[in-house]
mmCIF file of N, CA and C in Angstrom:
data_model
loop_
_atom_site.group_PDB
_atom_site.id
_atom_site.type_symbol
_atom_site.label_atom_id
_atom_site.label_comp_id
_atom_site.label_asym_id
_atom_site.label_seq_id
_atom_site.Cartn_x
_atom_site.Cartn_y
_atom_site.Cartn_z
ATOM 1 N N ASN Q 203 1.072 -1.522 0.115
ATOM 2 C CA ASN Q 203 0.017 -0.053 -0.027
ATOM 3 C C ASN Q 203 0.765 1.271 0.257
ATOM 4 N N CYS Q 204 0.475 2.589 -0.284
ATOM 5 C CA CYS Q 204 0.856 3.201 -0.383
ATOM 6 C C CYS Q 204 -0.119 4.981 -0.095
ATOM 7 N N GLY Q 205 0.089 5.394 1.129
ATOM 8 C CA GLY Q 205 -0.603 6.536 1.438
ATOM 9 C C GLY Q 205 -1.712 5.754 2.565
ATOM 10 N N ILE Q 206 -2.804 6.523 2.500
ATOM 11 C CA ILE Q 206 -3.947 6.137 3.463
ATOM 12 C C ILE Q 206 -4.760 5.072 2.573
ATOM 13 N N SER Q 207 -4.247 3.971 2.685
ATOM 14 C CA SER Q 207 -5.156 2.750 2.278
ATOM 15 C C SER Q 207 -4.677 1.813 3.412
ATOM 16 N N ARG Q 208 -5.824 0.813 2.976
ATOM 17 C CA ARG Q 208 -5.792 -0.619 3.913
ATOM 18 C C ARG Q 208 -6.448 -1.776 3.258
ATOM 19 N N ALA Q 209 -5.384 -2.793 3.549
ATOM 20 C CA ALA Q 209 -6.101 -3.825 3.670
ATOM 21 C C ALA Q 209 -6.411 -4.539 4.407
ATOM 22 N N VAL Q 210 -7.544 -5.530 4.724
ATOM 23 C CA VAL Q 210 -7.946 -6.201 5.786
ATOM 24 C C VAL Q 210 -8.220 -7.767 5.237
ATOM 25 N N ILE Q 211 -8.060 -8.992 5.760
ATOM 26 C CA ILE Q 211 -8.772 -9.905 5.435
ATOM 27 C C ILE Q 211 -9.849 -10.724 6.721
ATOM 28 N N SER Q 212 -10.347 -11.401 6.317
ATOM 29 C CA SER Q 212 -11.321 -12.206 7.128
ATOM 30 C C SER Q 212 -10.834 -13.560 6.795
ATOM 31 N N ARG Q 213 -10.021 -14.222 8.202
ATOM 32 C CA ARG Q 213 -10.034 -15.422 8.194
ATOM 33 C C ARG Q 213 -10.407 -16.161 9.372
ATOM 34 N N GLY Q 214 -11.510 -16.991 9.145
ATOM 35 C CA GLY Q 214 -11.659 -18.192 10.186
ATOM 36 C C GLY Q 214 -12.624 -17.225 11.267
ATOM 37 N N GLY Q 215 -13.602 -16.459 10.643
ATOM 38 C CA GLY Q 215 -14.123 -14.879 11.389
ATOM 39 C C GLY Q 215 -13.396 -14.144 12.177
ATOM 40 N N GLU Q 216 -11.989 -13.931 11.872
ATOM 41 C CA GLU Q 216 -11.111 -12.833 12.620
ATOM 42 C C GLU Q 216 -10.988 -11.600 11.721
ATOM 43 N N ILE Q 217 -10.611 -10.796 11.766
ATOM 44 C CA ILE Q 217 -10.217 -9.548 10.656
ATOM 45 C C ILE Q 217 -8.393 -9.435 11.035
ATOM 46 N N LEU Q 218 -7.837 -10.000 9.926
ATOM 47 C CA LEU Q 218 -6.369 -9.431 10.091
ATOM 48 C C LEU Q 218 -5.963 -8.681 9.454
ATOM 49 N N GLN Q 219 -5.616 -7.502 10.281
ATOM 50 C CA GLN Q 219 -4.635 -6.234 9.349
ATOM 51 C C GLN Q 219 -3.904 -6.157 8.708
ATOM 52 N N LEU Q 220 -3.508 -5.981 6.903
ATOM 53 C CA LEU Q 220 -2.755 -6.598 6.561
ATOM 54 C C LEU Q 220 -1.568 -5.223 6.535
ATOM 55 N N THR Q 221 -2.170 -4.368 6.169
ATOM 56 C CA THR Q 221 -1.389 -2.989 5.877
ATOM 57 C C THR Q 221 -1.064 -1.976 7.384
ATOM 58 N N SER Q 222 -0.611 -1.209 7.160
ATOM 59 C CA SER Q 222 -0.697 -0.127 7.830
ATOM 60 C C SER Q 222 -0.618 1.482 7.270
ATOM 61 N N GLU Q 223 -1.217 2.495 7.373
ATOM 62 C CA GLU Q 223 -1.549 3.582 7.140
ATOM 63 C C GLU Q 223 -0.074 4.664 6.949
ATOM 64 N N HIS Q 224 -0.042 5.184 5.917
ATOM 65 C CA HIS Q 224 1.381 5.917 5.981
ATOM 66 C C HIS Q 224 1.197 7.285 6.351
ATOM 67 N N ARG Q 225 0.746 7.842 7.725
ATOM 68 C CA ARG Q 225 0.595 8.986 8.212
ATOM 69 C C ARG Q 225 1.395 9.479 8.610
ATOM 70 N N PRO Q 226 1.693 11.050 8.925
ATOM 71 C CA PRO Q 226 2.915 11.918 9.335
ATOM 72 C C PRO Q 226 2.786 11.860 10.913
ATOM 73 N N ASN Q 227 2.091 11.170 11.653
ATOM 74 C CA ASN Q 227 2.668 11.127 12.818
ATOM 75 C C ASN Q 227 3.014 9.306 13.653
ATOM 76 N N ARG Q 228 2.914 8.706 12.668
ATOM 77 C CA ARG Q 228 4.078 7.627 12.553
ATOM 78 C C ARG Q 228 5.395 7.720 12.596
ATOM 79 N N PRO Q 229 5.811 7.378 13.751
ATOM 80 C CA PRO Q 229 7.545 7.979 14.334
ATOM 81 C C PRO Q 229 8.436 7.589 12.995
ATOM 82 N N ASP Q 230 8.493 6.618 12.200
ATOM 83 C CA ASP Q 230 8.943 6.392 11.129
ATOM 84 C C ASP Q 230 8.900 7.278 9.676
ATOM 85 N N GLU Q 231 7.645 7.117 9.813
ATOM 86 C CA GLU Q 231 7.337 8.297 8.473
ATOM 87 C C GLU Q 231 7.857 9.888 9.263
ATOM 88 N N LYS Q 232 7.155 9.941 9.937
ATOM 89 C CA LYS Q 232 7.911 11.828 10.581
ATOM 90 C C LYS Q 232 9.265 11.535 10.233
ATOM 91 N N GLN Q 233 10.115 11.101 10.421
ATOM 92 C CA GLN Q 233 11.405 10.861 10.510
ATOM 93 C C GLN Q 233 11.918 11.265 9.272
ATOM 94 N N ARG Q 234 11.469 10.461 8.616
ATOM 95 C CA ARG Q 234 11.573 10.071 7.004
ATOM 96 C C ARG Q 234 11.596 11.882 6.262
ATOM 97 N N VAL Q 235 10.153 12.174 6.394
ATOM 98 C CA VAL Q 235 9.447 13.316 5.892
ATOM 99 C C VAL Q 235 10.529 14.948 6.449
ATOM 100 N N GLU Q 236 10.875 14.668 7.784
ATOM 101 C CA GLU Q 236 11.940 15.600 8.417
ATOM 102 C C GLU Q 236 12.998 15.560 7.830
ATOM 103 N N ASN Q 237 13.750 14.325 7.595
ATOM 104 C CA ASN Q 237 14.978 13.966 6.924
ATOM 105 C C ASN Q 237 15.259 14.526 5.620
ATOM 106 N N GLY Q 238 13.706 14.349 4.962
ATOM 107 C CA GLY Q 238 13.854 15.560 3.584
ATOM 108 C C GLY Q 238 13.705 16.503 3.303
ATOM 109 N N GLY Q 239 13.548 17.392 4.749
ATOM 110 C CA GLY Q 239 13.284 18.497 4.816
ATOM 111 C C GLY Q 239 12.052 19.516 4.807
ATOM 112 N N GLY Q 240 10.869 18.146 4.743
ATOM 113 C CA GLY Q 240 9.343 18.522 4.981
ATOM 114 C C GLY Q 240 8.712 18.586 6.412
ATOM 115 N N ARG Q 241 7.982 18.959 7.131
ATOM 116 C CA ARG Q 241 7.631 19.633 8.423
ATOM 117 C C ARG Q 241 6.268 19.156 8.632
ATOM 118 N N VAL Q 242 6.571 17.884 9.874
ATOM 119 C CA VAL Q 242 5.249 17.663 10.061
ATOM 120 C C VAL Q 242 4.394 18.623 11.279
ATOM 121 N N ASP Q 243 3.564 18.881 10.947
ATOM 122 C CA ASP Q 243 2.179 19.859 11.779
ATOM 123 C C ASP Q 243 1.875 18.447 12.690
ATOM 124 N N GLU Q 244 2.321 18.553 14.011
ATOM 125 C CA GLU Q 244 1.545 17.712 14.989
ATOM 126 C C GLU Q 244 -0.120 17.972 15.688
ATOM 127 N N SER Q 245 -0.268 19.351 15.354
ATOM 128 C CA SER Q 245 -1.708 19.960 15.841
ATOM 129 C C SER Q 245 -2.796 19.366 14.400
ATOM 130 N N THR Q 246 -2.579 19.428 13.311
ATOM 131 C CA THR Q 246 -3.188 18.769 12.220
ATOM 132 C C THR Q 246 -2.841 17.617 11.633
ATOM 133 N N ASN Q 247 -1.348 17.036 11.914
ATOM 134 C CA ASN Q 247 -0.991 15.790 11.833
ATOM 135 C C ASN Q 247 -1.079 15.870 10.482
ATOM 136 N N THR Q 248 -0.234 16.898 9.752
ATOM 137 C CA THR Q 248 -0.321 16.855 8.161
ATOM 138 C C THR Q 248 1.233 16.818 7.864
ATOM 139 N N VAL Q 249 1.402 17.184 6.798
ATOM 140 C CA VAL Q 249 2.793 17.666 6.079
ATOM 141 C C VAL Q 249 3.079 19.055 5.929
ATOM 142 N N ASP Q 250 3.454 19.579 6.018
ATOM 143 C CA ASP Q 250 3.492 20.969 5.415
ATOM 144 C C ASP Q 250 1.830 21.887 5.831
ATOM 145 N N GLU Q 251 1.364 21.327 6.994
ATOM 146 C CA GLU Q 251 -0.482 21.848 7.368
ATOM 147 C C GLU Q 251 -0.852 21.529 5.789
ATOM 148 N N PHE Q 252 -0.413 20.437 5.000
ATOM 149 C CA PHE Q 252 -1.776 20.330 3.878
ATOM 150 C C PHE Q 252 -1.709 18.886 3.833
ATOM 151 N N LEU Q 253 -1.114 18.190 3.941
ATOM 152 C CA LEU Q 253 -0.911 16.694 3.141
ATOM 153 C C LEU Q 253 -1.358 15.924 4.504
ATOM 154 N N PRO Q 254 -2.443 14.622 4.545
ATOM 155 C CA PRO Q 254 -2.569 14.100 5.817
ATOM 156 C C PRO Q 254 -2.226 12.907 5.548
ATOM 157 N N THR Q 255 -1.211 12.684 4.681
ATOM 158 C CA THR Q 255 -0.482 11.451 4.336
ATOM 159 C C THR Q 255 0.744 11.579 3.913
ATOM 160 N N SER Q 256 1.571 10.662 4.312
ATOM 161 C CA SER Q 256 3.367 10.982 4.175
ATOM 162 C C SER Q 256 3.755 10.093 2.829
ATOM 163 N N ARG Q 257 2.999 9.512 2.212
ATOM 164 C CA ARG Q 257 3.437 8.584 0.803
ATOM 165 C C ARG Q 257 2.008 8.715 -0.155
ATOM 166 N N ALA Q 258 2.611 8.985 -1.325
ATOM 167 C CA ALA Q 258 1.541 9.345 -2.121
ATOM 168 C C ALA Q 258 1.985 9.458 -3.645
ATOM 169 N N PHE Q 259 1.182 8.813 -4.352
ATOM 170 C CA PHE Q 259 1.523 9.134 -5.653
ATOM 171 C C PHE Q 259 0.942 10.193 -6.642
ATOM 172 N N GLY Q 260 2.110 10.824 -6.706
ATOM 173 C CA GLY Q 260 1.601 12.460 -7.736
ATOM 174 C C GLY Q 260 1.720 13.624 -7.319
ATOM 175 N N SER Q 261 2.368 13.420 -5.962
ATOM 176 C CA SER Q 261 2.506 14.721 -5.101
ATOM 177 C C SER Q 261 3.878 15.382 -5.641
ATOM 178 N N TYR Q 262 3.842 15.926 -6.798
ATOM 179 C CA TYR Q 262 4.750 16.589 -7.306
ATOM 180 C C TYR Q 262 5.866 17.883 -6.559
ATOM 181 N N LEU Q 263 4.941 18.299 -5.978
ATOM 182 C CA LEU Q 263 5.611 19.314 -4.925
ATOM 183 C C LEU Q 263 5.816 18.786 -3.652
ATOM 184 N N TYR Q 264 5.884 17.693 -3.117
ATOM 185 C CA TYR Q 264 6.096 17.520 -2.475
ATOM 186 C C TYR Q 264 7.298 16.079 -2.202
ATOM 187 N N LYS Q 265 7.581 15.636 -3.702
ATOM 188 C CA LYS Q 265 8.433 14.679 -3.693
ATOM 189 C C LYS Q 265 9.650 14.730 -3.420
ATOM 190 N N GLN Q 266 10.125 15.555 -2.675
ATOM 191 C CA GLN Q 266 11.533 15.161 -2.106
ATOM 192 C C GLN Q 266 11.359 14.656 -0.796
ATOM 193 N N TYR Q 267 10.086 14.723 -0.114
ATOM 194 C CA TYR Q 267 9.635 13.937 1.452
ATOM 195 C C TYR Q 267 8.418 13.000 1.284
ATOM 196 N N VAL Q 268 7.419 13.390 0.413
ATOM 197 C CA VAL Q 268 6.296 12.818 0.511
ATOM 198 C C VAL Q 268 6.962 11.519 -0.721
ATOM 199 N N ILE Q 269 6.921 10.644 -0.490
ATOM 200 C CA ILE Q 269 7.207 9.174 -1.097
ATOM 201 C C ILE Q 269 6.452 8.875 -1.996
ATOM 202 N N ALA Q 270 6.708 7.902 -3.204
ATOM 203 C CA ALA Q 270 5.454 6.803 -3.694
ATOM 204 C C ALA Q 270 5.963 5.500 -3.486
ATOM 205 N N GLU Q 271 6.930 5.349 -2.526
ATOM 206 C CA GLU Q 271 7.351 4.008 -2.748
ATOM 207 C C GLU Q 271 6.057 3.393 -1.961
ATOM 208 N N PRO Q 272 5.726 2.048 -2.297
ATOM 209 C CA PRO Q 272 4.642 1.467 -1.377
ATOM 210 C C PRO Q 272 5.267 0.704 -0.520
ATOM 211 N N GLU Q 273 4.813 0.105 0.710
ATOM 212 C CA GLU Q 273 5.255 -1.415 1.446
ATOM 213 C C GLU Q 273 4.264 -2.092 1.076
ATOM 214 N N VAL Q 274 5.236 -3.629 0.670
ATOM 215 C CA VAL Q 274 4.152 -4.442 -0.095
ATOM 216 C C VAL Q 274 4.548 -5.577 0.896
ATOM 217 N N THR Q 275 3.188 -6.096 1.220
ATOM 218 C CA THR Q 275 3.414 -7.379 1.906
ATOM 219 C C THR Q 275 2.670 -8.681 1.291
ATOM 220 N N ALA Q 276 3.351 -9.718 1.178
ATOM 221 C CA ALA Q 276 2.456 -10.827 0.542
ATOM 222 C C ALA Q 276 2.032 -11.984 1.771
ATOM 223 N N VAL Q 277 0.789 -12.466 1.632
ATOM 224 C CA VAL Q 277 0.324 -13.211 2.447
ATOM 225 C C VAL Q 277 -0.566 -14.555 1.688
ATOM 226 N N GLY Q 278 -0.063 -15.268 2.532
ATOM 227 C CA GLY Q 278 -0.595 -16.917 1.600
ATOM 228 C C GLY Q 278 -1.966 -16.985 1.834
ATOM 229 N N ARG Q 279 -2.596 -17.670 0.676
ATOM 230 C CA ARG Q 279 -3.817 -17.744 0.940
ATOM 231 C C ARG Q 279 -4.333 -19.075 1.918
ATOM 232 N N ASP Q 280 -5.174 -18.815 2.213
ATOM 233 C CA ASP Q 280 -5.576 -19.946 3.675
ATOM 234 C C ASP Q 280 -7.186 -20.506 3.275
ATOM 235 N N PRO Q 281 -7.258 -21.910 3.732
ATOM 236 C CA PRO Q 281 -8.610 -22.432 3.209
ATOM 237 C C PRO Q 281 -9.677 -21.424 3.767
ATOM 238 N N ARG Q 282 -9.690 -20.657 5.228
ATOM 239 C CA ARG Q 282 -10.349 -20.107 5.793
ATOM 240 C C ARG Q 282 -10.424 -18.927 5.694
ATOM 241 N N ASP Q 283 -9.876 -18.355 4.790
ATOM 242 C CA ASP Q 283 -9.877 -16.939 4.491
ATOM 243 C C ASP Q 283 -11.437 -16.732 3.793
ATOM 244 N N GLU Q 284 -12.193 -15.880 4.025
ATOM 245 C CA GLU Q 284 -13.470 -15.680 3.736
ATOM 246 C C GLU Q 284 -13.473 -14.232 2.976
ATOM 247 N N PHE Q 285 -13.118 -13.269 3.134
ATOM 248 C CA PHE Q 285 -13.235 -12.039 2.220
ATOM 249 C C PHE Q 285 -11.957 -11.104 2.400
ATOM 250 N N LEU Q 286 -11.674 -10.326 1.475
ATOM 251 C CA LEU Q 286 -10.623 -9.423 1.795
ATOM 252 C C LEU Q 286 -11.379 -8.065 1.486
ATOM 253 N N ILE Q 287 -10.632 -7.160 2.267
ATOM 254 C CA ILE Q 287 -11.000 -5.889 2.068
ATOM 255 C C ILE Q 287 -10.021 -4.784 1.537
ATOM 256 N N LEU Q 288 -9.788 -3.770 0.103
ATOM 257 C CA LEU Q 288 -9.054 -2.974 0.245
ATOM 258 C C LEU Q 288 -9.963 -1.617 0.100
ATOM 259 N N ALA Q 289 -9.557 -0.747 0.931
ATOM 260 C CA ALA Q 289 -10.166 0.544 0.971
ATOM 261 C C ALA Q 289 -8.776 2.134 0.761
ATOM 262 N N THR Q 290 -9.582 2.798 0.656
ATOM 263 C CA THR Q 290 -8.430 4.147 0.701
ATOM 264 C C THR Q 290 -9.699 5.322 1.026
ATOM 265 N N ALA Q 291 -8.956 6.105 1.422
ATOM 266 C CA ALA Q 291 -9.417 7.733 1.420
ATOM 267 C C ALA Q 291 -9.140 8.214 0.533
ATOM 268 N N GLY Q 292 -8.707 8.040 -0.312
ATOM 269 C CA GLY Q 292 -8.729 9.329 -1.518
ATOM 270 C C GLY Q 292 -8.891 8.584 -3.190
#
């Protein structure tokens, strides 16, 4: 995933979160943004008081610190898998 998106799977009646969102308040994302020259506003939880995500496709003005590199998770299929939900805020 990249940005504010989420993947969850129902396996045997339990929901498993497969991804985590790229939010500016996540410690590793905050450090990466700041190391790239960006600023994380903790009161609004945004990058440069504008972007609510620390990773995104097409954010040309912020490309020095808002990267488009996704985090990839591989999960094997299981006979107990019931459904998969992929969702995004954008």
